[in-house]
Amino acid sequence: MNNSLPFGRDAQRAERVSLSFNLKTNTMSDEQIRNLEEIFEARIARDEKIEPKDWMPEKYRKTHIRQMSQHAHSEIVGMLPEGNWISRAPSLRRKAALLAKVQDEAGHGLYLYSACETLGVSRDELYEQLHSGKAKYSSIFNYPTVSWADMGAVGWLVDGAAIINQVPLCNTSFGPYARAMVRVCKEESFHQRQGFEIMLKLCNGSPEQKEMAQDALNRWWWPSLMMLGPTDAESIHTEQSMKWKLKRKSNDDLRQQFIDQTVPQADLLGLTIPDPDMKFNEETGSYDFGEINWDEFWQVVKGHGPCNKKRMKDRVGAWEEGAWVRDAAMAHAEKNEAKKLKKAI
Amino acid sequence: MKQNNLYNYILSIADNSLILGQRLGELCGHGPTLETDIAGTNISLDLIGQCRNYYQYAAKVQGEGKTEDDLAFLRLEREYKNVLLVEQPNDHFGYVMGRQYLFDVFHLLFMNDMLNSKDETLAAIAKKGIKEVSYHKRFSGDWVKRLGDGTEESKAKMQEAIDDLWTYTDELFDMTEADKAMVSEGVGVDVSKLKEGYYKEVSQLLAEADLTVPESKYFTRGGKKGIHSEHMGYLLADLQYMQRTYPNMEW
Ligand SMILES: [Fe+2]
Ligand SMILES: [Fe+2]
Ligand SMILES: [Fe+2]
């Protein structure tokens, strides 16, 4: 992909640049690449979308595969903690809504894997990276869902934080990613409202229900703040990502936005944010908050959270147990092709 | 209750959809591909949607102010009247698709008949359900064919599932007291009349799938009388967990 000729709006200019393209080795001189990169960066600066067939720097391609696949993996690993409550949902209405939600996440995984495929990497390769532990997914899904209220808290806080992360990506430079995000964000905001509504019902219910809701908030609050990424001082690759519109605000800004949006919602529920230092700051118009336990964050990121092993075991297990099914589907399709061919002759 | 037979009749249909929907829901996120996961969840959603319509109607017929959830979650095991087939576990994907197909063929024949019920509510549910169930049958039937006519391994696994599940097929056509009463009133479906067409259709697809139609004449029955397999208690333990632990609350 990276060495092919460009087909975008700048095709003509780019063609001139690559006239002396070395046909034998199929490579370009450093200068040719530099010129193409300039044209490329200019397109992004003009807010043009980059499409899969356009020329792009190798680093752009790799960075996008990494970020989009990480996002895809998060969607499908994220099905597990919520899938955990489908069989025990407390009412038929909730069961149906939860099934639909988890199914949406599977759909998000699909669009995102497909977006990755446009960059020349197969879904199987990406799974391999997930299963071998080479690829990361959102660490939040390494926490257990231990009560029904967790279905509320996850929707409200985790989908809520995901939206804060993803809305800016609706304008990212890579076309397929931007378009996937538009659709995904619509559904995520539906999930968030649904999660909030589960919490609201609990908070207006019996003392046990309200306690269940508070307990869920206590457990999910800090991990949700961590979901917005390490603090800016420790965050790498930000500058390049800003230029490519893969990242439009810093982690700390996103976190503040999430807190400012969520604290009034907790008030509305009558729940207490588990942070004694949380206080509205009249000067900044934002909430000040306490110290995040980054040791815990890194522990979970490095694979030692409460459910890291379980999540991977479930994913790898489903994949390995499904191998004979996928093989059969392939074999059946090949047989059918052969039959059709025979008929045609 | 005046309309005891109608109430029992509706529940028995509802329970099939609920229990099969529950089984499929257990798989969500654990399927062999994302696509099969999405499709399985879709089928589960359809079935849960159908059972809600039935339970709401049954609650109305009963007239004791109960809700769909009271009926779905708060009965004793012996009071669930689903066929044994739908409660069988998700041993492997061959079982999941085999169970689905063996039920779907029956379900579509059943719905097609229920369309003519004198009971308008049941006829309306059938009208809505036929499209869904046709899709379920196409999906499960395609997979039975793929697995039967795929690899050696998949063929063996699909055959194993069909052989094991076959024993539960005959019960589909048993007529309970409620069935007979409802048939005589022109409300219910005479399932005994669906039997021939069912076995003919299933045998045809199995042949197409390069699978052997089991010859066993021994069948297992009981679900329709509320006598379930050992799996049922565990299924209900999950299903009823919240309602039993936190009685009389809204969710
Ligand atoms: Fe997401
Ligand atoms: Fe999602
Ligand atoms: Fe979501």
Coordinates of N, CA, C and O in Angstrom, one line a residue, chain A residues 258-336:
Chain A
F258 N -14.8 14.9 31.4 CA -15.6 13.8 31.9 C -16.1 14.0 33.3 O -17.3 13.8 33.7
I259 N -15.2 14.5 34.2 CA -15.6 14.7 35.6 C -16.6 15.8 35.7 O -17.7 15.7 36.3
D260 N -16.4 16.9 34.9 CA -17.4 18.0 35.0 C -18.7 17.6 34.5 O -19.8 18.1 34.9
Q261 N -18.8 16.7 33.6 CA -20.0 16.2 33.0 C -20.7 15.2 34.0 O -21.9 15.2 34.1
T262 N -19.9 14.4 34.7 CA -20.5 13.3 35.4 C -20.9 13.7 36.9 O -21.9 13.1 37.4
V263 N -20.1 14.6 37.5 CA -20.5 14.9 38.9 C -21.9 15.4 39.1 O -22.6 14.9 40.0
P264 N -22.4 16.3 38.2 CA -23.8 16.7 38.4 C -24.8 15.6 38.2 O -25.8 15.5 38.8
Q265 N -24.4 14.6 37.3 CA -25.3 13.5 37.1 C -25.3 12.6 38.4 O -26.4 12.1 38.7
A266 N -24.2 12.4 39.0 CA -24.2 11.7 40.3 C -25.1 12.4 41.3 O -25.8 11.7 42.1
D267 N -25.0 13.7 41.4 CA -25.8 14.5 42.3 C -27.3 14.2 42.0 O -28.1 14.0 42.9
L268 N -27.6 14.2 40.7 CA -29.0 13.9 40.3 C -29.5 12.6 40.8 O -30.6 12.4 41.2
L269 N -28.6 11.6 40.8 CA -28.9 10.2 41.3 C -28.9 10.2 42.8 O -29.4 9.2 43.4
G270 N -28.3 11.2 43.5 CA -28.2 11.1 44.9 C -27.1 10.2 45.4 O -27.1 9.7 46.5
L271 N -26.1 10.0 44.5 CA -25.0 9.2 44.8 C -23.8 10.0 45.2 O -23.7 11.2 44.7
T272 N -22.8 9.5 45.9 CA -21.7 10.2 46.3 C -20.4 9.7 45.6 O -20.2 8.5 45.5
I273 N -19.8 10.7 44.9 CA -18.5 10.3 44.2 C -17.5 9.9 45.3 O -17.3 10.7 46.2
P274 N -16.8 8.8 45.1 CA -15.9 8.3 46.2 C -14.6 9.0 46.1 O -13.6 8.4 46.0
D275 N -14.6 10.3 46.3 CA -13.4 11.1 46.3 C -13.6 12.3 47.3 O -14.3 13.2 47.0
P276 N -13.0 12.2 48.5 CA -13.2 13.2 49.5 C -12.6 14.6 49.0 O -13.0 15.6 49.6
D277 N -11.7 14.6 48.1 CA -11.1 15.8 47.6 C -11.9 16.5 46.5 O -11.5 17.5 46.0
M278 N -13.0 15.8 46.0 CA -13.8 16.4 44.9 C -14.5 17.6 45.4 O -15.2 17.6 46.4
K279 N -14.2 18.7 44.7 CA -14.8 20.0 45.1 C -15.0 20.9 43.9 O -14.0 21.0 43.1
F280 N -16.1 21.6 43.8 CA -16.2 22.6 42.7 C -15.3 23.8 42.9 O -15.2 24.3 44.0
N281 N -14.6 24.1 41.9 CA -13.7 25.2 42.0 C -14.3 26.4 41.3 O -14.5 26.5 40.0
E282 N -14.7 27.5 42.1 CA -15.4 28.6 41.5 C -14.6 29.3 40.4 O -15.1 29.8 39.4
E283 N -13.3 29.4 40.7 CA -12.4 30.1 39.8 C -12.3 29.5 38.4 O -12.5 30.1 37.4
T284 N -12.1 28.2 38.4 CA -11.9 27.5 37.1 C -13.3 27.0 36.5 O -13.4 26.7 35.3
G285 N -14.3 27.0 37.4 CA -15.6 26.5 36.9 C -15.6 25.0 36.7 O -16.5 24.5 36.0
S286 N -14.6 24.3 37.2 CA -14.5 22.9 37.1 C -14.4 22.2 38.5 O -14.2 22.9 39.5
Y287 N -14.4 20.9 38.5 CA -14.3 20.2 39.8 C -12.8 19.9 40.0 O -12.1 19.3 39.1
D288 N -12.3 20.2 41.1 CA -11.0 19.7 41.5 C -11.2 18.3 42.1 O -12.2 17.9 42.6
F289 N -10.2 17.4 41.9 CA -10.3 16.0 42.3 C -9.0 15.5 42.9 O -8.0 16.1 42.8
G290 N -9.2 14.4 43.6 CA -8.1 13.8 44.3 C -7.1 13.1 43.4 O -7.2 13.0 42.2
E291 N -6.1 12.5 44.1 CA -5.0 11.8 43.4 C -5.5 10.5 42.8 O -6.1 9.7 43.5
I292 N -5.1 10.3 41.6 CA -5.5 9.0 40.9 C -4.4 8.0 41.3 O -3.2 8.3 41.3
N293 N -4.7 6.8 41.6 CA -3.8 5.7 41.9 C -3.2 5.2 40.7 O -3.6 4.2 40.1
W294 N -2.1 5.8 40.2 CA -1.5 5.4 38.9 C -0.8 4.0 39.0 O -0.6 3.4 38.0
D295 N -0.4 3.7 40.2 CA 0.2 2.3 40.4 C -0.8 1.3 40.0 O -0.5 0.3 39.4
E296 N -2.1 1.5 40.5 CA -3.1 0.5 40.1 C -3.3 0.5 38.6 O -3.4 -0.6 38.0
F297 N -3.3 1.7 38.0 CA -3.5 1.8 36.5 C -2.4 0.9 35.8 O -2.7 0.1 35.0
W298 N -1.2 1.1 36.2 CA -0.1 0.4 35.5 C -0.1 -1.1 35.8 O 0.2 -1.9 34.9
Q299 N -0.5 -1.4 37.0 CA -0.6 -2.8 37.3 C -1.6 -3.5 36.4 O -1.3 -4.6 35.9
V300 N -2.8 -2.9 36.2 CA -3.8 -3.5 35.3 C -3.3 -3.5 33.8 O -3.5 -4.5 33.1
V301 N -2.7 -2.3 33.4 CA -2.2 -2.3 32.0 C -1.2 -3.4 31.8 O -1.2 -4.0 30.7
K302 N -0.4 -3.6 32.8 CA 0.7 -4.6 32.6 C 0.1 -6.1 32.7 O 0.9 -7.0 32.6
G303 N -1.2 -6.2 32.9 CA -1.7 -7.6 32.8 C -2.1 -8.2 34.2 O -2.4 -9.3 34.3
H304 N -2.0 -7.4 35.2 CA -2.2 -7.9 36.6 C -3.5 -7.4 37.3 O -3.5 -7.3 38.5
G305 N -4.4 -7.0 36.5 CA -5.7 -6.6 37.0 C -6.5 -7.8 37.5 O -6.1 -8.9 37.2
P306 N -7.7 -7.5 38.1 CA -8.5 -8.7 38.6 C -9.0 -9.6 37.5 O -9.1 -10.8 37.8
C307 N -9.2 -9.2 36.3 CA -9.7 -10.1 35.3 C -8.9 -10.3 34.0 O -9.4 -10.8 33.0
N308 N -7.7 -9.7 33.9 CA -6.9 -9.8 32.7 C -6.8 -11.2 32.2 O -7.1 -11.5 31.0
K309 N -6.5 -12.1 33.1 CA -6.2 -13.5 32.6 C -7.6 -14.1 32.2 O -7.6 -14.8 31.2
K310 N -8.6 -13.8 32.9 CA -9.9 -14.4 32.6 C -10.4 -13.9 31.3 O -10.9 -14.7 30.4
R311 N -10.2 -12.6 31.0 CA -10.7 -12.1 29.7 C -10.0 -12.7 28.6 O -10.6 -13.1 27.5
M312 N -8.7 -12.9 28.7 CA -7.9 -13.5 27.6 C -8.2 -14.9 27.4 O -8.3 -15.5 26.3
K313 N -8.4 -15.6 28.6 CA -8.8 -17.0 28.5 C -10.1 -17.2 27.8 O -10.3 -18.1 26.9
D314 N -11.1 -16.3 28.0 CA -12.4 -16.4 27.4 C -12.2 -16.1 25.9 O -12.8 -16.8 25.0
R315 N -11.5 -15.1 25.5 CA -11.3 -14.7 24.1 C -10.6 -15.9 23.3 O -11.0 -16.3 22.3
V316 N -9.4 -16.3 23.9 CA -8.7 -17.3 23.2 C -9.5 -18.6 23.2 O -9.5 -19.3 22.2
G317 N -10.2 -18.9 24.3 CA -11.0 -20.1 24.3 C -12.0 -20.1 23.2 O -12.2 -21.1 22.5
A318 N -12.8 -19.0 23.1 CA -13.8 -18.9 22.1 C -13.2 -19.1 20.7 O -13.8 -19.8 19.8
W319 N -12.0 -18.5 20.5 CA -11.4 -18.6 19.2 C -10.9 -20.0 18.9 O -11.2 -20.5 17.8
E320 N -10.3 -20.6 19.9 CA -9.8 -22.0 19.6 C -10.9 -23.0 19.5 O -10.9 -23.9 18.6
E321 N -11.9 -22.8 20.3 CA -13.1 -23.8 20.3 C -13.9 -23.6 19.0 O -14.6 -24.5 18.5
G322 N -13.7 -22.4 18.4 CA -14.5 -22.1 17.2 C -13.7 -22.5 15.9 O -14.2 -22.3 14.8
A323 N -12.5 -22.9 16.1 CA -11.6 -23.2 14.9 C -12.3 -24.2 13.9 O -12.3 -24.0 12.7
W324 N -12.8 -25.3 14.5 CA -13.4 -26.3 13.6 C -14.6 -25.7 12.9 O -14.9 -26.2 11.8
V325 N -15.3 -24.8 13.5 CA -16.5 -24.2 12.8 C -16.0 -23.3 11.6 O -16.6 -23.4 10.5
R326 N -15.0 -22.5 11.9 CA -14.5 -21.7 10.8 C -13.9 -22.5 9.7 O -14.1 -22.2 8.5
D327 N -13.2 -23.6 10.0 CA -12.6 -24.4 9.0 C -13.7 -25.1 8.2 O -13.6 -25.2 7.0
A328 N -14.8 -25.5 8.9 CA -15.9 -26.1 8.2 C -16.6 -25.2 7.2 O -16.9 -25.5 6.1
A329 N -16.7 -23.9 7.6 CA -17.4 -22.9 6.8 C -16.5 -22.7 5.5 O -17.1 -22.6 4.4
M330 N -15.2 -22.7 5.7 CA -14.3 -22.5 4.6 C -14.4 -23.7 3.6 O -14.5 -23.5 2.4
A331 N -14.3 -24.9 4.2 CA -14.3 -26.1 3.4 C -15.6 -26.2 2.6 O -15.6 -26.5 1.4
H332 N -16.7 -25.8 3.3 CA -18.0 -25.9 2.6 C -18.1 -24.9 1.5 O -18.6 -25.3 0.4
A333 N -17.6 -23.7 1.7 CA -17.6 -22.7 0.6 C -16.8 -23.2 -0.6 O -17.2 -23.0 -1.7
E334 N -15.7 -23.8 -0.3 CA -14.8 -24.3 -1.4 C -15.5 -25.4 -2.2 O -15.5 -25.4 -3.4
K335 N -16.2 -26.3 -1.4 CA -16.9 -27.3 -2.1 C -18.0 -26.8 -3.0 O -18.1 -27.2 -4.2
N336 N -18.7 -25.8 -2.5 CA -19.7 -25.1 -3.3 C -19.2 -24.5 -4.6 O -19.8 -24.6 -5.6

